[in-house]
Short mmCIF file of C-alpha atoms in Angstrom, two decimals:
data_model
loop_
_atom_site.label_atom_id
_atom_site.label_comp_id
_atom_site.label_asym_id
_atom_site.label_seq_id
_atom_site.Cartn_x
_atom_site.Cartn_y
_atom_site.Cartn_z
CA MET S 1365 -2.50 -7.60 3.86
CA ARG S 1366 -0.03 -8.71 1.24
CA LYS S 1367 2.69 -11.32 1.11
CA ARG S 1368 5.56 -10.31 -1.16
CA THR S 1369 7.62 -13.19 -2.55
CA ILE S 1370 11.17 -12.30 -3.50
CA ALA S 1371 13.66 -14.60 -5.19
CA LEU S 1372 16.66 -14.54 -2.91
CA GLY S 1373 18.89 -17.43 -3.97
CA ILE S 1374 20.85 -15.55 -6.61
CA ALA S 1375 21.53 -12.67 -4.24
CA ILE S 1376 22.77 -14.96 -1.49
CA ALA S 1377 25.03 -16.69 -4.00
CA ALA S 1378 26.40 -13.31 -5.04
CA LEU S 1379 27.01 -12.44 -1.41
CA ALA S 1380 28.92 -15.65 -0.86
CA ALA S 1381 30.98 -15.20 -4.00
CA GLY S 1382 31.65 -11.48 -3.63
CA GLY S 1383 32.42 -9.81 -6.94
CA GLY S 1384 31.67 -6.47 -8.55
CA TRP S 1385 27.99 -6.21 -7.67
CA TYR S 1386 28.54 -6.83 -3.97
CA ALA S 1387 31.66 -4.67 -3.86
CA SER S 1388 29.69 -1.73 -5.29
CA LEU S 1389 27.29 -1.65 -2.32
CA ASP S 1390 27.74 0.81 0.53
CA LYS S 1391 28.60 -0.50 3.98
CA GLU S 1392 25.06 -0.17 5.36
CA THR S 1393 23.52 -2.01 2.43
CA ARG S 1394 26.08 -4.80 2.75
CA GLY S 1395 25.03 -5.17 6.38
CA ILE S 1396 21.38 -5.29 5.38
CA LEU S 1397 22.10 -7.94 2.76
CA ALA S 1398 24.00 -10.03 5.31
CA ALA S 1399 20.92 -9.99 7.56
CA MET S 1400 18.48 -10.83 4.78
CA PRO S 1401 16.66 -14.18 4.90
CA THR S 1402 17.50 -17.05 2.57
CA ASN S 1403 13.91 -18.15 1.93
CA ALA S 1404 11.28 -16.33 -0.06
CA ASP S 1405 8.32 -16.36 2.34
CA VAL S 1406 8.09 -13.15 4.35
CA LEU S 1407 5.90 -14.92 6.91
CA MET S 1408 8.81 -17.21 7.73
CA TRP S 1409 11.37 -14.46 8.24
CA SER S 1410 12.58 -13.66 11.75
CA GLU S 1411 11.98 -10.23 13.26
CA SER S 1412 15.61 -9.21 12.67
CA GLN S 1413 15.39 -10.33 9.06
CA ARG S 1414 12.20 -8.35 8.52
CA ASP S 1415 13.74 -5.32 10.24
CA ALA S 1416 16.53 -5.46 7.65
CA ALA S 1417 14.37 -6.26 4.63
CA PHE S 1418 11.50 -3.82 5.11
CA ARG S 1419 13.83 -0.82 4.82
CA ALA S 1420 15.74 -2.21 1.86
CA MET S 1421 13.37 -3.92 -0.57
CA ASP S 1422 14.51 -1.57 -3.36
CA ARG S 1423 18.21 -1.34 -2.51
CA LEU S 1424 19.28 -4.81 -3.55
CA PRO S 1425 18.67 -5.10 -7.29
CA LEU S 1426 19.23 -8.85 -7.37
CA LEU S 1427 16.32 -9.24 -4.94
CA ALA S 1428 13.77 -7.10 -6.71
CA GLN S 1429 13.70 -4.50 -9.47
CA ALA S 1430 11.97 -1.20 -8.79
CA ASN S 1431 10.86 1.90 -10.64
CA GLU S 1432 11.84 5.20 -9.05
CA ILE S 1433 9.47 8.05 -8.21
CA ALA S 1434 11.16 11.44 -8.07
CA PRO S 1435 10.31 13.89 -5.27
CA SER S 1436 8.74 17.28 -5.76
CA PRO S 1437 11.05 20.22 -6.49
CA HIS S 1438 8.87 22.14 -4.04
CA PRO S 1439 8.24 19.89 -1.00
CA LEU S 1440 5.16 20.58 1.07
CA ALA S 1441 6.27 22.08 4.36
CA LEU S 1442 5.26 20.28 7.53
CA PRO S 1443 5.61 22.92 10.25
CA GLU S 1444 5.87 21.97 13.89
CA GLY S 1445 2.60 22.12 15.79
CA LYS S 1446 1.79 21.96 19.47
CA PRO S 1447 3.44 18.78 20.84
CA LEU S 1448 0.85 16.09 21.49
CA THR S 1449 1.10 14.49 24.91
CA ILE S 1450 0.23 10.80 24.66
CA PRO S 1451 0.13 8.81 27.91
CA GLY S 1452 1.80 5.42 27.59
CA ILE S 1453 3.35 6.23 24.22
CA ASP S 1454 6.74 4.60 24.84
CA ASP S 1455 5.14 1.30 25.82
CA TYR S 1456 2.80 1.44 22.83
CA LEU S 1457 5.61 2.11 20.33
CA ALA S 1458 7.74 -0.68 21.78
CA LYS S 1459 4.92 -3.23 21.62
CA GLN S 1460 4.06 -2.18 18.07
CA ARG S 1461 7.73 -2.49 17.09
CA GLU S 1462 7.30 0.89 15.44
CA ALA S 1463 9.86 1.97 12.84
CA GLY S 1464 8.29 5.37 12.26
CA ILE S 1465 5.20 7.32 13.21
CA VAL S 1466 4.15 10.82 12.16
CA ILE S 1467 0.99 12.45 13.51
CA LEU S 1468 -0.26 15.53 11.68
CA GLN S 1469 -3.14 17.75 12.64
CA ASP S 1470 -4.21 20.66 10.48
CA GLY S 1471 -1.08 20.10 8.41
CA LYS S 1472 1.31 20.44 11.36
CA VAL S 1473 3.52 17.83 12.99
CA ARG S 1474 2.25 17.11 16.48
CA PHE S 1475 4.23 13.93 17.09
CA GLU S 1476 7.07 12.14 15.31
CA ARG S 1477 9.20 9.23 16.46
CA TYR S 1478 11.41 6.55 14.89
CA GLY S 1479 12.68 3.15 16.05
CA LEU S 1480 14.30 -0.12 14.94
CA GLY S 1481 17.28 1.87 13.71
CA PHE S 1482 15.09 3.58 11.10
CA ASP S 1483 14.89 7.36 10.58
CA ALA S 1484 13.09 10.13 8.70
CA GLN S 1485 15.38 9.78 5.66
CA GLY S 1486 14.77 6.05 5.13
CA ARG S 1487 12.20 4.32 2.94
CA TRP S 1488 10.02 1.61 4.50
CA THR S 1489 7.93 -0.75 2.42
CA SER S 1490 4.17 -0.25 2.36
CA PHE S 1491 2.70 -3.69 1.77
CA SER S 1492 -1.03 -3.12 1.09
CA VAL S 1493 -0.96 0.58 1.91
CA ALA S 1494 -0.05 0.78 -1.78
CA LYS S 1495 -3.60 -0.31 -2.65
CA SER S 1496 -4.97 3.09 -1.69
CA PHE S 1497 -2.39 4.84 -3.89
CA THR S 1498 -3.35 2.56 -6.78
CA SER S 1499 -7.05 3.33 -6.43
CA THR S 1500 -6.24 7.06 -6.38
CA LEU S 1501 -4.53 6.66 -9.75
CA VAL S 1502 -7.81 5.28 -11.11
CA GLY S 1503 -9.37 8.59 -10.09
CA ALA S 1504 -6.56 10.49 -11.80
CA ALA S 1505 -7.05 8.46 -14.99
CA ILE S 1506 -10.76 9.28 -14.96
CA GLN S 1507 -9.97 12.95 -14.48
CA ASP S 1508 -7.58 12.74 -17.44
CA GLY S 1509 -10.15 10.95 -19.60
CA ALA S 1510 -7.99 7.84 -19.97
CA ILE S 1511 -10.65 5.77 -18.16
CA ARG S 1512 -14.17 6.58 -19.26
CA SER S 1513 -16.26 5.16 -16.45
CA LEU S 1514 -16.11 2.90 -13.41
CA GLU S 1515 -18.85 0.89 -15.06
CA ASP S 1516 -16.56 -0.06 -17.95
CA LYS S 1517 -15.63 -3.72 -18.06
CA VAL S 1518 -12.11 -4.56 -17.00
CA SER S 1519 -11.53 -6.54 -20.20
CA GLN S 1520 -11.96 -3.35 -22.24
CA TYR S 1521 -8.62 -2.19 -20.86
CA ILE S 1522 -6.95 -5.60 -20.41
CA PRO S 1523 -7.87 -7.60 -23.55
CA ASP S 1524 -6.05 -10.70 -22.25
CA LEU S 1525 -8.87 -11.09 -19.70
CA ARG S 1526 -11.50 -11.61 -22.40
CA GLY S 1527 -13.24 -14.95 -22.08
CA SER S 1528 -12.28 -15.27 -18.40
CA ALA S 1529 -14.37 -14.83 -15.25
CA TYR S 1530 -13.34 -11.16 -15.36
CA ASP S 1531 -15.01 -10.51 -18.72
CA ASP S 1532 -18.18 -9.24 -17.02
CA VAL S 1533 -16.48 -7.50 -14.07
CA SER S 1534 -16.51 -3.72 -13.91
CA ILE S 1535 -13.74 -1.41 -12.71
CA ARG S 1536 -15.99 -0.45 -9.78
CA GLN S 1537 -16.28 -4.09 -8.77
CA LEU S 1538 -12.50 -4.48 -8.86
CA LEU S 1539 -12.07 -1.37 -6.71
CA THR S 1540 -14.53 -2.66 -4.12
CA MET S 1541 -13.20 -6.25 -4.23
CA SER S 1542 -16.57 -7.63 -5.26
CA SER S 1543 -15.74 -9.31 -8.56
CA GLY S 1544 -17.17 -12.64 -7.41
CA VAL S 1545 -14.09 -14.46 -8.74
CA ARG S 1546 -12.80 -17.22 -6.45
CA TRP S 1547 -9.67 -16.31 -4.50
CA ASN S 1548 -7.86 -17.47 -1.35
CA GLU S 1549 -5.99 -14.71 0.55
CA ASP S 1550 -4.83 -16.90 3.47
CA TYR S 1551 -1.23 -15.77 4.08
CA GLU S 1552 -0.38 -18.84 6.11
CA ASP S 1553 -1.62 -21.35 3.52
CA PRO S 1554 1.18 -22.17 1.04
CA ASN S 1555 -1.43 -23.35 -1.46
CA SER S 1556 -3.47 -20.16 -1.34
CA ASP S 1557 -3.79 -17.96 -4.41
CA VAL S 1558 -1.94 -15.13 -2.72
CA ALA S 1559 0.99 -17.50 -2.20
CA ARG S 1560 0.94 -19.18 -5.59
CA PHE S 1561 0.27 -16.29 -7.95
CA ASN S 1562 3.63 -14.70 -7.17
CA THR S 1563 5.56 -17.71 -8.44
CA ALA S 1564 3.29 -19.06 -11.16
CA LYS S 1565 4.90 -19.10 -14.60
CA PRO S 1566 3.16 -16.55 -16.85
CA ASP S 1567 1.79 -17.42 -20.25
CA PRO S 1568 4.03 -16.25 -23.11
CA GLY S 1569 3.49 -12.57 -23.87
CA VAL S 1570 0.99 -12.06 -21.02
CA ASP S 1571 1.48 -10.06 -17.82
CA ALA S 1572 2.18 -12.36 -14.85
CA THR S 1573 -0.82 -11.21 -12.81
CA VAL S 1574 -3.20 -11.31 -15.76
CA SER S 1575 -1.91 -14.76 -16.72
CA TYR S 1576 -2.77 -16.16 -13.27
CA MET S 1577 -6.01 -14.28 -12.64
CA ARG S 1578 -7.64 -15.14 -15.96
CA LYS S 1579 -7.57 -18.83 -15.05
CA LEU S 1580 -9.62 -18.40 -11.85
CA PRO S 1581 -13.24 -19.62 -11.71
CA ARG S 1582 -16.29 -17.67 -10.65
CA ALA S 1583 -17.66 -18.11 -7.12
CA HIS S 1584 -20.44 -15.44 -7.05
CA PRO S 1585 -22.16 -13.08 -9.48
CA PRO S 1586 -20.22 -9.83 -9.93
CA GLY S 1587 -20.93 -7.14 -7.34
CA GLU S 1588 -22.71 -9.27 -4.75
CA VAL S 1589 -20.03 -10.45 -2.31
CA TRP S 1590 -17.04 -8.58 -0.84
CA HIS S 1591 -13.90 -10.71 -0.69
CA TYR S 1592 -10.39 -9.37 -0.09
CA ASN S 1593 -8.19 -10.04 -3.11
CA THR S 1594 -4.68 -8.64 -3.58
CA GLY S 1595 -4.44 -10.07 -7.07
CA GLU S 1596 -7.25 -7.79 -8.18
CA THR S 1597 -5.38 -4.70 -7.02
CA ASN S 1598 -2.50 -5.87 -9.19
CA LEU S 1599 -5.00 -6.06 -12.05
CA ILE S 1600 -6.05 -2.48 -11.32
CA GLY S 1601 -2.42 -1.46 -11.70
CA VAL S 1602 -2.17 -3.18 -15.08
CA LEU S 1603 -5.44 -1.53 -16.11
CA VAL S 1604 -4.27 1.97 -15.16
CA SER S 1605 -0.91 1.50 -16.89
CA SER S 1606 -2.69 0.29 -20.02
CA ALA S 1607 -5.13 3.21 -19.95
CA VAL S 1608 -2.57 5.98 -19.39
CA LYS S 1609 0.11 4.27 -21.51
CA ARG S 1610 2.95 4.63 -19.01
CA PRO S 1611 4.29 2.86 -15.95
CA LEU S 1612 2.36 3.16 -12.72
CA ALA S 1613 5.34 4.71 -10.91
CA GLN S 1614 5.66 7.42 -13.54
CA TYR S 1615 1.95 8.17 -13.33
CA LEU S 1616 2.12 8.34 -9.53
CA GLN S 1617 5.03 10.77 -9.82
CA GLU S 1618 3.12 12.99 -12.26
CA LYS S 1619 -0.26 12.92 -10.52
CA VAL S 1620 0.45 12.60 -6.80
CA TRP S 1621 4.07 12.50 -5.70
CA GLN S 1622 5.23 15.77 -7.20
CA PRO S 1623 1.97 17.78 -7.14
CA ALA S 1624 1.35 16.84 -3.48
CA GLY S 1625 4.84 17.99 -2.51
CA MET S 1626 6.50 14.74 -1.49
CA GLU S 1627 9.97 15.42 -0.13
CA ALA S 1628 11.87 12.20 -0.79
CA LYS S 1629 12.33 9.72 -3.61
CA ALA S 1630 10.08 6.68 -3.51
CA THR S 1631 10.23 3.38 -5.36
CA TRP S 1632 7.74 0.77 -6.52
CA LEU S 1633 8.78 -2.87 -6.88
CA LYS S 1634 8.05 -4.61 -10.16
CA GLY S 1635 6.71 -8.07 -10.82
CA GLU S 1636 8.16 -10.71 -13.11
CA THR S 1637 6.83 -9.19 -16.32
CA GLY S 1638 7.64 -5.57 -15.51
CA HIS S 1639 4.45 -4.04 -14.12
CA GLU S 1640 4.61 -2.47 -10.68
CA ILE S 1641 3.07 -4.66 -7.98
CA ALA S 1642 0.04 -2.45 -7.50
CA GLY S 1643 -1.23 -4.23 -4.39
CA CYS S 1644 2.03 -3.88 -2.54
CA CYS S 1645 5.58 -2.72 -2.28
CA LEU S 1646 5.71 1.06 -2.49
CA GLN S 1647 8.79 2.25 -0.56
CA ALA S 1648 8.66 5.76 0.89
CA ALA S 1649 9.56 7.98 3.83
CA THR S 1650 7.06 8.04 6.68
CA ARG S 1651 6.58 11.79 6.28
CA ASP S 1652 5.60 11.31 2.64
CA PHE S 1653 3.07 8.65 3.59
CA ALA S 1654 1.66 11.32 5.92
CA ARG S 1655 1.66 13.90 3.12
CA PHE S 1656 -0.52 11.52 1.11
CA GLY S 1657 -3.03 11.77 3.94
CA LEU S 1658 -3.00 15.56 3.53
CA PHE S 1659 -3.60 15.11 -0.21
CA VAL S 1660 -6.70 13.07 0.60
CA LEU S 1661 -7.87 15.68 3.13
CA ALA S 1662 -7.47 18.31 0.37
CA ASN S 1663 -9.87 16.24 -1.76
CA GLY S 1664 -7.16 15.47 -4.29
CA LYS S 1665 -6.34 19.09 -5.00
CA ALA S 1666 -2.69 20.14 -5.19
CA GLY S 1667 -2.15 23.86 -5.60
CA ASP S 1668 -4.54 24.93 -8.35
CA ARG S 1669 -4.71 21.41 -9.86
CA GLN S 1670 -7.60 19.04 -9.24
CA ILE S 1671 -5.90 15.68 -9.70
CA VAL S 1672 -8.97 13.45 -9.28
CA PRO S 1673 -12.67 14.22 -9.85
CA THR S 1674 -14.08 16.44 -7.11
CA ASP S 1675 -16.34 13.64 -5.90
CA TRP S 1676 -13.65 10.94 -6.05
CA PHE S 1677 -12.64 10.73 -2.41
CA ALA S 1678 -16.27 11.14 -1.32
CA GLN S 1679 -16.84 7.79 -3.07
CA ALA S 1680 -13.47 6.15 -2.45
CA THR S 1681 -13.40 6.69 1.30
CA THR S 1682 -17.08 5.95 1.94
CA LYS S 1683 -18.32 2.47 2.78
CA GLN S 1684 -19.18 0.76 -0.49
CA LYS S 1685 -19.22 -2.80 0.80
CA ASP S 1686 -20.01 -4.40 4.14
CA ILE S 1687 -17.10 -6.50 5.44
CA GLY S 1688 -18.87 -8.13 8.35
CA HIS S 1689 -17.33 -5.95 11.09
CA PRO S 1690 -19.59 -3.46 12.92
CA GLY S 1691 -18.53 0.14 12.41
CA LYS S 1692 -16.31 -0.63 9.43
CA GLY S 1693 -16.53 -1.17 5.69
CA TYR S 1694 -14.61 -1.05 2.43
CA GLY S 1695 -14.47 1.72 -0.16
CA PHE S 1696 -12.24 1.93 -3.23
CA GLN S 1697 -9.25 0.07 -1.74
CA TRP S 1698 -9.69 1.96 1.54
CA TRP S 1699 -10.87 0.62 4.92
CA THR S 1700 -13.68 2.84 6.15
CA TYR S 1701 -15.03 3.70 9.61
CA ASP S 1702 -18.60 4.75 10.30
CA ASP S 1703 -17.35 7.95 12.01
CA GLY S 1704 -16.03 9.18 8.64
CA SER S 1705 -12.40 8.18 9.17
CA VAL S 1706 -10.57 5.99 6.68
CA ALA S 1707 -7.35 3.97 6.59
CA ALA S 1708 -4.85 2.41 4.24
CA GLN S 1709 -3.42 -0.72 5.85
CA GLY S 1710 -0.66 -3.23 5.17
CA ILE S 1711 0.55 -6.33 6.95
CA PHE S 1712 3.10 -6.06 9.77
CA GLY S 1713 1.81 -2.65 10.87
CA GLN S 1714 1.96 -0.29 7.91
CA GLY S 1715 -0.83 2.27 7.87
CA ILE S 1716 -2.21 5.72 7.08
CA PHE S 1717 -5.18 6.74 9.22
CA ILE S 1718 -7.12 9.83 8.10
CA ASP S 1719 -9.80 11.59 10.13
CA PRO S 1720 -11.34 14.50 8.14
CA LYS S 1721 -13.40 15.75 11.09
CA ARG S 1722 -10.26 16.41 13.15
CA LYS S 1723 -7.96 17.13 10.16
CA LEU S 1724 -5.86 14.28 11.52
CA VAL S 1725 -3.36 12.01 9.77
CA ILE S 1726 -1.43 9.20 11.46
CA ALA S 1727 1.19 7.52 9.26
CA SER S 1728 2.97 4.55 10.78
CA ASN S 1729 5.47 1.90 9.71
CA ALA S 1730 6.28 -1.09 11.86
CA ASP S 1731 7.37 -4.70 12.04
CA TRP S 1732 4.70 -6.49 14.05
CA THR S 1733 5.31 -9.90 15.55
CA ARG S 1734 2.85 -11.42 13.05
CA ALA S 1735 1.47 -10.24 9.73
CA SER S 1736 -2.03 -9.46 11.00
CA LYS S 1737 -3.08 -12.00 13.64
CA GLY S 1738 -1.10 -10.83 16.67
CA PRO S 1739 -2.16 -8.35 19.39
CA GLU S 1740 -0.95 -5.28 17.52
CA PRO S 1741 -3.94 -4.55 15.23
CA ALA S 1742 -6.40 -4.14 18.12
CA ALA S 1743 -3.88 -2.03 20.03
CA ARG S 1744 -3.47 0.25 17.02
CA GLU S 1745 -7.22 0.70 16.68
CA ALA S 1746 -7.34 1.68 20.36
CA PHE S 1747 -4.45 4.09 19.77
CA TYR S 1748 -6.33 5.84 16.96
CA LYS S 1749 -9.27 6.35 19.32
CA GLN S 1750 -6.91 7.59 22.03
CA ILE S 1751 -5.46 10.23 19.71
CA GLN S 1752 -8.93 11.33 18.63
CA ALA S 1753 -9.95 11.67 22.28
CA ARG S 1754 -6.81 13.64 23.15
CA ILE S 1755 -7.52 16.08 20.33
CA ASP S 1756 -11.16 16.43 21.35
CA ALA S 1757 -10.01 17.21 24.88
CA GLY S 1758 -7.83 20.04 23.61
CA ASN S 1759 -4.48 18.36 24.13
#
């Protein structure tokens, strides 16, 4: 759900010239760099280029800067459960071009598999799966008292938005993507907002996202129309950072990554003016994406700490807005299902599916043939239903 533009020319020049930076890289990273694309549009990369890039967005500092997120000193154990038999699984994984999949039930690993040369120790990029982490940090900031209310206006926390179409938009309306501000999220349109806001020159002294978003006109009254908008998730990230007075990655480490027992280091890519790209680009191990699902199932409680308000996930993972698809909706940066399940989703097959009724979490990373318009999304939805049915049947 998110196109990440990365400036590659300087890195390719460094590769061609050699020198100290390139010489300092390990052999695997050099190979990844050699396979990296020379243009900035992820939708134009070949499959092999994406295979290389998606596991290495944070390993090539000339491509993108990232803030690190340290793992927990006490990782949450994921014991082995009864192996889950899944008919047709090899064909499904191949057609999904799956890099990693972890299926947990009742906190135990029932299925785990890796592909595309990826493994359990690697970090794969999240794309818009990061949106659900960002919304969770809003809940943490409310719990901490740094954000007073979801009804507060966004411009109270981001003064540079005053006088713009966002002046009358609430935090709740940002979370539910119902600001009413005009936005084009067409990934295949080079003139869309989602394409242009990554490369637009920011106003002096203003965050890059804020600089672009404050120039957009209004299309609808706030709160009336749902419209998917990655730029607004980036605004949420700026808002949280401003409220808690520290970088988003640091706050994620303090409030989720370490308390929830994440086992491996993660990273979060930064935009041009230094804020983490809140709508995208969290790099983590597949098992830790799955652990986030367990954190949600635990209602945001880690040990004896309640990280978010006790009613947070009841709101966040419940349909707040109709999206025009029967059986589905949108919560606080979560895709909801009428059966009570919920999902975080990113382009090219990244996802965390959570089913509270079955205590089920399915974390998956992939490199689909297309960002979101190929055959893979429907096949994945069918796969979720297949796993639910297998569990209901006692398998």
